mmCIF file of C-alpha atoms and ligand atoms in Angstrom:
data_model
loop_
_atom_site.group_PDB
_atom_site.id
_atom_site.type_symbol
_atom_site.label_atom_id
_atom_site.label_comp_id
_atom_site.label_asym_id
_atom_site.label_seq_id
_atom_site.Cartn_x
_atom_site.Cartn_y
_atom_site.Cartn_z
ATOM 1 C CA MET A 24 63.156 201.434 -118.132
ATOM 2 C CA GLU A 25 62.432 198.350 -120.513
ATOM 3 C CA LYS A 26 65.382 196.939 -122.409
ATOM 4 C CA ILE A 27 65.413 194.216 -125.069
ATOM 5 C CA GLU A 28 68.273 192.071 -126.261
ATOM 6 C CA ILE A 29 68.549 191.951 -129.934
ATOM 7 C CA LEU A 30 70.968 189.320 -131.318
ATOM 8 C CA GLY A 31 72.992 189.730 -128.005
ATOM 9 C CA VAL A 32 72.835 193.593 -127.898
ATOM 10 C CA THR A 33 70.659 195.179 -125.261
ATOM 11 C CA VAL A 34 68.679 198.154 -126.602
ATOM 12 C CA ASP A 35 66.702 200.516 -124.700
ATOM 13 C CA SER A 36 62.964 201.085 -125.334
ATOM 14 C CA LEU A 37 62.119 204.595 -124.866
ATOM 15 C CA THR A 38 60.785 207.646 -126.763
ATOM 16 C CA MET A 39 62.817 210.582 -128.407
ATOM 17 C CA ASP A 40 61.567 212.921 -125.354
ATOM 18 C CA GLU A 41 62.624 210.081 -122.928
ATOM 19 C CA ALA A 42 66.027 209.839 -124.641
ATOM 20 C CA VAL A 43 66.612 213.515 -124.753
ATOM 21 C CA SER A 44 65.611 213.653 -121.009
ATOM 22 C CA ARG A 45 68.086 210.768 -120.177
ATOM 23 C CA ALA A 46 70.896 212.766 -122.088
ATOM 24 C CA CYS A 47 70.270 215.808 -120.082
ATOM 25 C CA ASP A 48 70.411 213.663 -116.786
ATOM 26 C CA PHE A 49 73.691 212.229 -118.110
ATOM 27 C CA ILE A 50 75.273 215.921 -118.690
ATOM 28 C CA GLU A 51 74.038 217.025 -115.253
ATOM 29 C CA GLU A 52 75.808 214.031 -113.570
ATOM 30 C CA LYS A 53 79.083 214.927 -115.060
ATOM 31 C CA GLU A 54 80.550 211.558 -115.186
ATOM 32 C CA PRO A 55 81.499 210.416 -118.712
ATOM 33 C CA LYS A 56 78.509 208.838 -120.320
ATOM 34 C CA MET A 57 77.994 207.231 -123.799
ATOM 35 C CA ILE A 58 75.080 206.815 -125.863
ATOM 36 C CA ALA A 59 74.988 204.535 -128.941
ATOM 37 C CA THR A 60 72.376 204.569 -131.761
ATOM 38 C CA ALA A 61 71.587 201.062 -132.865
ATOM 39 C CA ASN A 62 70.516 200.332 -136.336
ATOM 40 C CA ALA A 63 70.220 196.881 -137.789
ATOM 41 C CA GLU A 64 73.634 197.137 -139.492
ATOM 42 C CA MET A 65 75.314 198.007 -136.248
ATOM 43 C CA ILE A 66 73.502 195.114 -134.537
ATOM 44 C CA MET A 67 74.801 192.720 -137.314
ATOM 45 C CA ASN A 68 78.358 194.182 -136.967
ATOM 46 C CA ALA A 69 78.207 193.486 -133.268
ATOM 47 C CA THR A 70 77.211 189.721 -134.043
ATOM 48 C CA ARG A 71 80.815 189.517 -135.620
ATOM 49 C CA ASP A 72 82.696 192.002 -133.546
ATOM 50 C CA GLY A 73 82.889 190.957 -129.912
ATOM 51 C CA GLU A 74 84.446 194.204 -128.881
ATOM 52 C CA LEU A 75 81.701 196.380 -130.501
ATOM 53 C CA CYS A 76 78.959 194.052 -128.839
ATOM 54 C CA LYS A 77 80.762 194.451 -125.463
ATOM 55 C CA ILE A 78 80.959 198.399 -125.796
ATOM 56 C CA LEU A 79 77.300 198.610 -126.860
ATOM 57 C CA ASN A 80 76.147 196.512 -123.906
ATOM 58 C CA GLU A 81 78.415 198.693 -121.475
ATOM 59 C CA ALA A 82 76.988 202.113 -123.086
ATOM 60 C CA ASP A 83 74.926 203.920 -120.781
ATOM 61 C CA LEU A 84 71.978 204.172 -123.332
ATOM 62 C CA VAL A 85 71.360 202.462 -126.581
ATOM 63 C CA VAL A 86 68.620 203.946 -128.560
ATOM 64 C CA PRO A 87 66.678 202.125 -131.191
ATOM 65 C CA ASP A 88 67.850 203.885 -134.426
ATOM 66 C CA GLY A 89 66.123 202.355 -137.492
ATOM 67 C CA ALA A 90 63.021 200.724 -138.356
ATOM 68 C CA GLY A 91 64.809 197.379 -138.233
ATOM 69 C CA THR A 92 65.663 197.934 -134.775
ATOM 70 C CA VAL A 93 62.077 198.814 -133.635
ATOM 71 C CA TRP A 94 60.507 195.944 -135.932
ATOM 72 C CA ALA A 95 63.008 193.468 -134.199
ATOM 73 C CA ALA A 96 62.207 194.635 -130.791
ATOM 74 C CA ASN A 97 58.601 194.367 -131.332
ATOM 75 C CA TYR A 98 58.942 190.922 -132.819
ATOM 76 C CA LEU A 99 60.833 189.671 -129.868
ATOM 77 C CA GLY A 100 58.110 190.817 -127.501
ATOM 78 C CA CYS A 101 59.332 194.149 -126.363
ATOM 79 C CA LYS A 102 56.816 197.185 -126.956
ATOM 80 C CA MET A 103 59.120 199.572 -128.648
ATOM 81 C CA LYS A 104 57.656 202.851 -128.227
ATOM 82 C CA GLU A 105 59.198 204.505 -131.300
ATOM 83 C CA ARG A 106 62.342 204.866 -133.320
ATOM 84 C CA VAL A 107 65.049 207.314 -131.964
ATOM 85 C CA ALA A 108 67.165 208.226 -134.937
ATOM 86 C CA GLY A 109 70.756 209.385 -133.889
ATOM 87 C CA TYR A 110 70.331 212.329 -136.371
ATOM 88 C CA ASP A 111 67.236 213.417 -134.673
ATOM 89 C CA LEU A 112 68.440 212.961 -131.179
ATOM 90 C CA SER A 113 71.628 214.954 -131.944
ATOM 91 C CA GLN A 114 69.546 217.774 -133.410
ATOM 92 C CA ASN A 115 67.243 217.822 -130.406
ATOM 93 C CA LEU A 116 70.291 218.097 -128.177
ATOM 94 C CA LEU A 117 72.080 220.923 -130.321
ATOM 95 C CA ALA A 118 68.498 222.799 -130.201
ATOM 96 C CA LEU A 119 68.555 222.495 -126.393
ATOM 97 C CA SER A 120 72.318 223.542 -125.960
ATOM 98 C CA PRO A 121 72.108 227.274 -126.255
ATOM 99 C CA LYS A 122 68.923 227.164 -123.817
ATOM 100 C CA LEU A 123 70.658 225.193 -121.337
ATOM 101 C CA GLY A 124 74.205 226.870 -121.852
ATOM 102 C CA LEU A 125 75.914 223.705 -122.964
ATOM 103 C CA LYS A 126 79.110 223.580 -124.916
ATOM 104 C CA VAL A 127 79.393 221.145 -127.971
ATOM 105 C CA TYR A 128 82.231 219.813 -129.740
ATOM 106 C CA PHE A 129 82.169 218.129 -133.315
ATOM 107 C CA PHE A 130 84.558 215.507 -133.940
ATOM 108 C CA GLY A 131 84.687 213.540 -137.241
ATOM 109 C CA SER A 132 83.861 213.524 -141.083
ATOM 110 C CA ALA A 133 85.815 214.617 -143.813
ATOM 111 C CA PRO A 134 87.877 217.936 -143.612
ATOM 112 C CA THR A 135 85.616 220.981 -144.163
ATOM 113 C CA VAL A 136 82.393 218.850 -143.369
ATOM 114 C CA ALA A 137 82.388 219.364 -139.574
ATOM 115 C CA GLU A 138 83.158 223.014 -140.029
ATOM 116 C CA LYS A 139 80.271 223.391 -142.460
ATOM 117 C CA ALA A 140 78.062 221.350 -140.018
ATOM 118 C CA LYS A 141 79.155 223.939 -137.402
ATOM 119 C CA ALA A 142 78.133 226.668 -139.513
ATOM 120 C CA LYS A 143 74.823 225.188 -140.220
ATOM 121 C CA ALA A 144 74.156 224.557 -136.469
ATOM 122 C CA GLU A 145 75.137 228.145 -135.769
ATOM 123 C CA VAL A 146 72.254 229.223 -138.172
ATOM 124 C CA LEU A 147 69.803 226.513 -137.032
ATOM 125 C CA TYR A 148 70.439 227.081 -133.301
ATOM 126 C CA PRO A 149 71.234 230.697 -132.507
ATOM 127 C CA GLY A 150 73.672 231.122 -129.556
ATOM 128 C CA ILE A 151 74.934 227.719 -129.641
ATOM 129 C CA GLU A 152 78.483 227.387 -128.367
ATOM 130 C CA ILE A 153 80.485 224.844 -130.540
ATOM 131 C CA VAL A 154 83.836 225.074 -128.833
ATOM 132 C CA GLY A 155 85.768 222.845 -131.041
ATOM 133 C CA VAL A 156 85.688 221.193 -134.592
ATOM 134 C CA HIS A 157 88.023 218.519 -135.934
ATOM 135 C CA ASP A 158 87.597 216.209 -138.960
ATOM 136 C CA GLY A 159 87.842 212.413 -138.461
ATOM 137 C CA PHE A 160 90.934 211.659 -140.524
ATOM 138 C CA PHE A 161 94.063 211.577 -138.290
ATOM 139 C CA ASP A 162 97.183 209.600 -137.449
ATOM 140 C CA ALA A 163 98.589 208.874 -133.879
ATOM 141 C CA GLU A 164 100.344 212.224 -133.584
ATOM 142 C CA GLU A 165 97.264 214.093 -134.551
ATOM 143 C CA GLU A 166 94.933 212.059 -132.353
ATOM 144 C CA LYS A 167 97.025 213.254 -129.162
ATOM 145 C CA LYS A 168 96.246 216.780 -130.281
ATOM 146 C CA ILE A 169 92.628 216.026 -130.814
ATOM 147 C CA ILE A 170 92.241 214.558 -127.410
ATOM 148 C CA ALA A 171 94.281 217.474 -125.791
ATOM 149 C CA ASP A 172 91.924 220.082 -127.564
ATOM 150 C CA ILE A 173 88.819 218.325 -126.292
ATOM 151 C CA VAL A 174 90.186 218.096 -122.873
ATOM 152 C CA GLU A 175 91.125 221.740 -122.946
ATOM 153 C CA LYS A 176 87.763 222.995 -124.285
ATOM 154 C CA GLN A 177 85.642 220.891 -121.829
ATOM 155 C CA PRO A 178 82.517 220.489 -123.909
ATOM 156 C CA ASP A 179 79.425 219.045 -122.384
ATOM 157 C CA ILE A 180 78.310 216.988 -125.414
ATOM 158 C CA LEU A 181 81.013 215.350 -127.813
ATOM 159 C CA LEU A 182 79.316 214.320 -131.234
ATOM 160 C CA VAL A 183 81.700 211.816 -132.865
ATOM 161 C CA ALA A 184 81.335 210.911 -136.611
ATOM 162 C CA LEU A 185 83.719 208.282 -137.436
ATOM 163 C CA GLY A 186 81.556 205.664 -138.741
ATOM 164 C CA VAL A 187 80.501 202.273 -137.119
ATOM 165 C CA PRO A 188 82.371 200.707 -135.132
ATOM 166 C CA LYS A 189 85.327 203.154 -135.195
ATOM 167 C CA GLN A 190 83.358 205.953 -133.365
ATOM 168 C CA GLU A 191 82.036 203.473 -130.713
ATOM 169 C CA LYS A 192 85.487 201.966 -129.950
ATOM 170 C CA TRP A 193 87.057 205.586 -129.762
ATOM 171 C CA ILE A 194 84.507 206.986 -127.441
ATOM 172 C CA TYR A 195 84.717 203.823 -125.192
ATOM 173 C CA ASN A 196 88.639 203.893 -125.195
ATOM 174 C CA HIS A 197 88.918 207.746 -124.520
ATOM 175 C CA LYS A 198 85.943 208.736 -122.575
ATOM 176 C CA ASP A 199 87.282 208.392 -119.068
ATOM 177 C CA GLU A 200 90.541 210.566 -120.344
ATOM 178 C CA LEU A 201 88.255 213.014 -121.999
ATOM 179 C CA LYS A 202 85.957 213.630 -119.117
ATOM 180 C CA VAL A 203 83.108 214.707 -121.548
ATOM 181 C CA PRO A 204 79.836 214.075 -119.661
ATOM 182 C CA LEU A 205 77.957 212.859 -122.797
ATOM 183 C CA SER A 206 79.660 211.231 -125.993
ATOM 184 C CA ILE A 207 77.462 210.031 -128.824
ATOM 185 C CA GLY A 208 78.504 208.256 -132.255
ATOM 186 C CA VAL A 209 76.524 210.010 -134.778
ATOM 187 C CA GLY A 210 77.650 208.482 -138.062
ATOM 188 C CA GLY A 211 76.684 210.556 -141.133
ATOM 189 C CA THR A 212 75.159 213.354 -139.120
ATOM 190 C CA PHE A 213 77.691 216.109 -139.938
ATOM 191 C CA ASP A 214 77.496 214.955 -143.683
ATOM 192 C CA VAL A 215 73.649 215.553 -143.716
ATOM 193 C CA MET A 216 74.053 218.805 -141.794
ATOM 194 C CA ALA A 217 76.713 220.037 -144.185
ATOM 195 C CA GLY A 218 74.439 219.088 -147.134
ATOM 196 C CA VAL A 219 76.962 216.425 -148.437
ATOM 197 C CA MET A 220 74.571 213.750 -147.911
ATOM 198 C CA LYS A 221 70.838 213.996 -148.104
ATOM 199 C CA ARG A 222 68.374 212.568 -145.501
ATOM 200 C CA ALA A 223 65.503 210.390 -146.929
ATOM 201 C CA PRO A 224 62.507 212.556 -147.574
ATOM 202 C CA LEU A 225 59.977 212.305 -144.686
ATOM 203 C CA TRP A 226 57.467 210.058 -146.556
ATOM 204 C CA MET A 227 60.202 207.585 -146.812
ATOM 205 C CA GLN A 228 61.276 207.765 -143.124
ATOM 206 C CA LYS A 229 57.367 207.275 -142.305
ATOM 207 C CA ALA A 230 57.303 204.308 -144.707
ATOM 208 C CA LYS A 231 60.380 202.875 -142.840
ATOM 209 C CA LEU A 232 62.433 203.054 -145.996
ATOM 210 C CA GLU A 233 65.201 205.280 -144.962
ATOM 211 C CA TRP A 234 67.644 202.396 -145.176
ATOM 212 C CA LEU A 235 66.697 202.173 -148.944
ATOM 213 C CA PHE A 236 67.183 205.609 -149.509
ATOM 214 C CA ARG A 237 70.663 205.625 -148.177
ATOM 215 C CA GLY A 238 71.575 202.602 -150.170
ATOM 216 C CA LEU A 239 70.467 204.069 -153.300
ATOM 217 C CA MET A 240 71.985 207.489 -152.603
ATOM 218 C CA GLN A 241 75.462 206.068 -151.931
ATOM 219 C CA PRO A 242 75.809 203.207 -154.459
ATOM 220 C CA LYS A 243 79.240 202.478 -152.824
ATOM 221 C CA ARG A 244 77.449 201.288 -149.705
ATOM 222 C CA ALA A 245 74.708 199.573 -151.744
ATOM 223 C CA PHE A 246 76.215 196.190 -150.775
ATOM 224 C CA ARG A 247 75.684 197.039 -147.032
ATOM 225 C CA LEU A 248 71.863 196.696 -147.850
ATOM 226 C CA ILE A 249 72.303 193.022 -147.619
ATOM 227 C CA ALA A 250 72.782 193.324 -143.943
ATOM 228 C CA LEU A 251 69.010 193.960 -143.491
ATOM 229 C CA PRO A 252 67.588 190.662 -144.907
ATOM 230 C CA LYS A 253 70.462 188.702 -142.926
ATOM 231 C CA PHE A 254 69.188 190.581 -139.794
ATOM 232 C CA VAL A 255 65.679 189.896 -140.207
ATOM 233 C CA ILE A 256 66.444 186.073 -140.941
ATOM 234 C CA LYS A 257 68.853 186.102 -137.799
ATOM 235 C CA VAL A 258 66.269 187.724 -135.552
ATOM 236 C CA ILE A 259 63.521 185.270 -136.565
ATOM 237 C CA GLY A 260 65.957 182.412 -135.891
ATOM 238 C CA SER A 261 66.807 183.855 -132.541
ATOM 239 C CA LYS A 262 63.401 183.875 -131.221
ATOM 240 C CA LYS A 263 62.821 181.369 -128.608
HETATM 241 N N1 UDP B 320 84.695 208.980 -141.004
HETATM 242 C C1 UDP B 320 85.794 209.604 -140.615
HETATM 243 N N2 UDP B 320 86.863 208.992 -140.214
HETATM 244 C C2 UDP B 320 87.109 207.661 -140.814
HETATM 245 C C3 UDP B 320 86.074 207.025 -141.346
HETATM 246 C C4 UDP B 320 84.838 207.732 -141.542
HETATM 247 O O1 UDP B 320 85.529 210.751 -140.098
HETATM 248 O O2 UDP B 320 88.125 207.096 -140.440
HETATM 249 C C5 UDP B 320 83.469 209.751 -141.305
HETATM 250 C C6 UDP B 320 82.993 209.701 -142.624
HETATM 251 O O3 UDP B 320 83.554 210.806 -143.360
HETATM 252 C C7 UDP B 320 81.438 210.134 -142.495
HETATM 253 C C8 UDP B 320 81.125 209.329 -141.046
HETATM 254 O O4 UDP B 320 82.386 209.023 -140.617
HETATM 255 O O5 UDP B 320 81.242 211.518 -142.194
HETATM 256 C C9 UDP B 320 80.125 208.332 -141.202
HETATM 257 O O6 UDP B 320 80.691 207.384 -142.211
HETATM 258 P P1 UDP B 320 79.583 206.360 -142.769
HETATM 259 O O7 UDP B 320 78.440 207.101 -143.344
HETATM 260 O O8 UDP B 320 80.307 205.222 -143.411
HETATM 261 O O9 UDP B 320 78.975 205.788 -141.159
HETATM 262 P P2 UDP B 320 78.118 204.628 -140.700
HETATM 263 O O10 UDP B 320 77.060 204.522 -141.707
HETATM 264 O O11 UDP B 320 78.836 203.520 -140.535
HETATM 265 O O12 UDP B 320 77.463 205.338 -139.458
#
């Protein structure tokens, strides 16, 4: 499997079908594995956050989430086949879960959001077994209970929505104790499923403008758009 290093972060070059197939292999192997979904902002974070960078480079799979990552990979000489958005990857795995008899746990997002996302998943993917749900706002005491709950419920897939880099660090620090075969940091996925946040219309996704849509929809995060031009400049500067 081809890999490319973008600003110190190694990203896998693979299609959505290949990513789903790797995820299924991980679940069968039953050893705790972690998938990260790297967009330009996450890679920029990793250039400033050594712990995040190390975690991404130790992750079992890092998929190219975002037009910026795909552009950078191709610019740096790797044939990146397609974008593998974390949202789409998690939906594909949720769709497969009832067919394969896999148990899922939703952890993260604001109180009630993960519950709403669970209800939505049960409509979209009849027969899905979501064995546990917990929001992503907790103190140390509550965290112990969350961990005990995940261990007890023994999901095959754990979706963690705590934002970047909290979710990647949380998964990395707890995966051996949780013993969940597959954990994925999914960012705003539950917000989109619950209808709290909108995903960009398909034409914008195709025009590689999803980042702009997210910035416009959430003015609070508009300042984060600056990460993109910085990313492009850094990638151009990094080409040997
Ligand atoms: N979130 C959470 N706990 C926290 C911080 C954030 O559960 O301590 C949730 C937040 O409610 C949202 C998700 O993490 O549902 C992703 O947040 P954001 O959109 O900022 O993530 P990013 O774009 O960094 O993936």
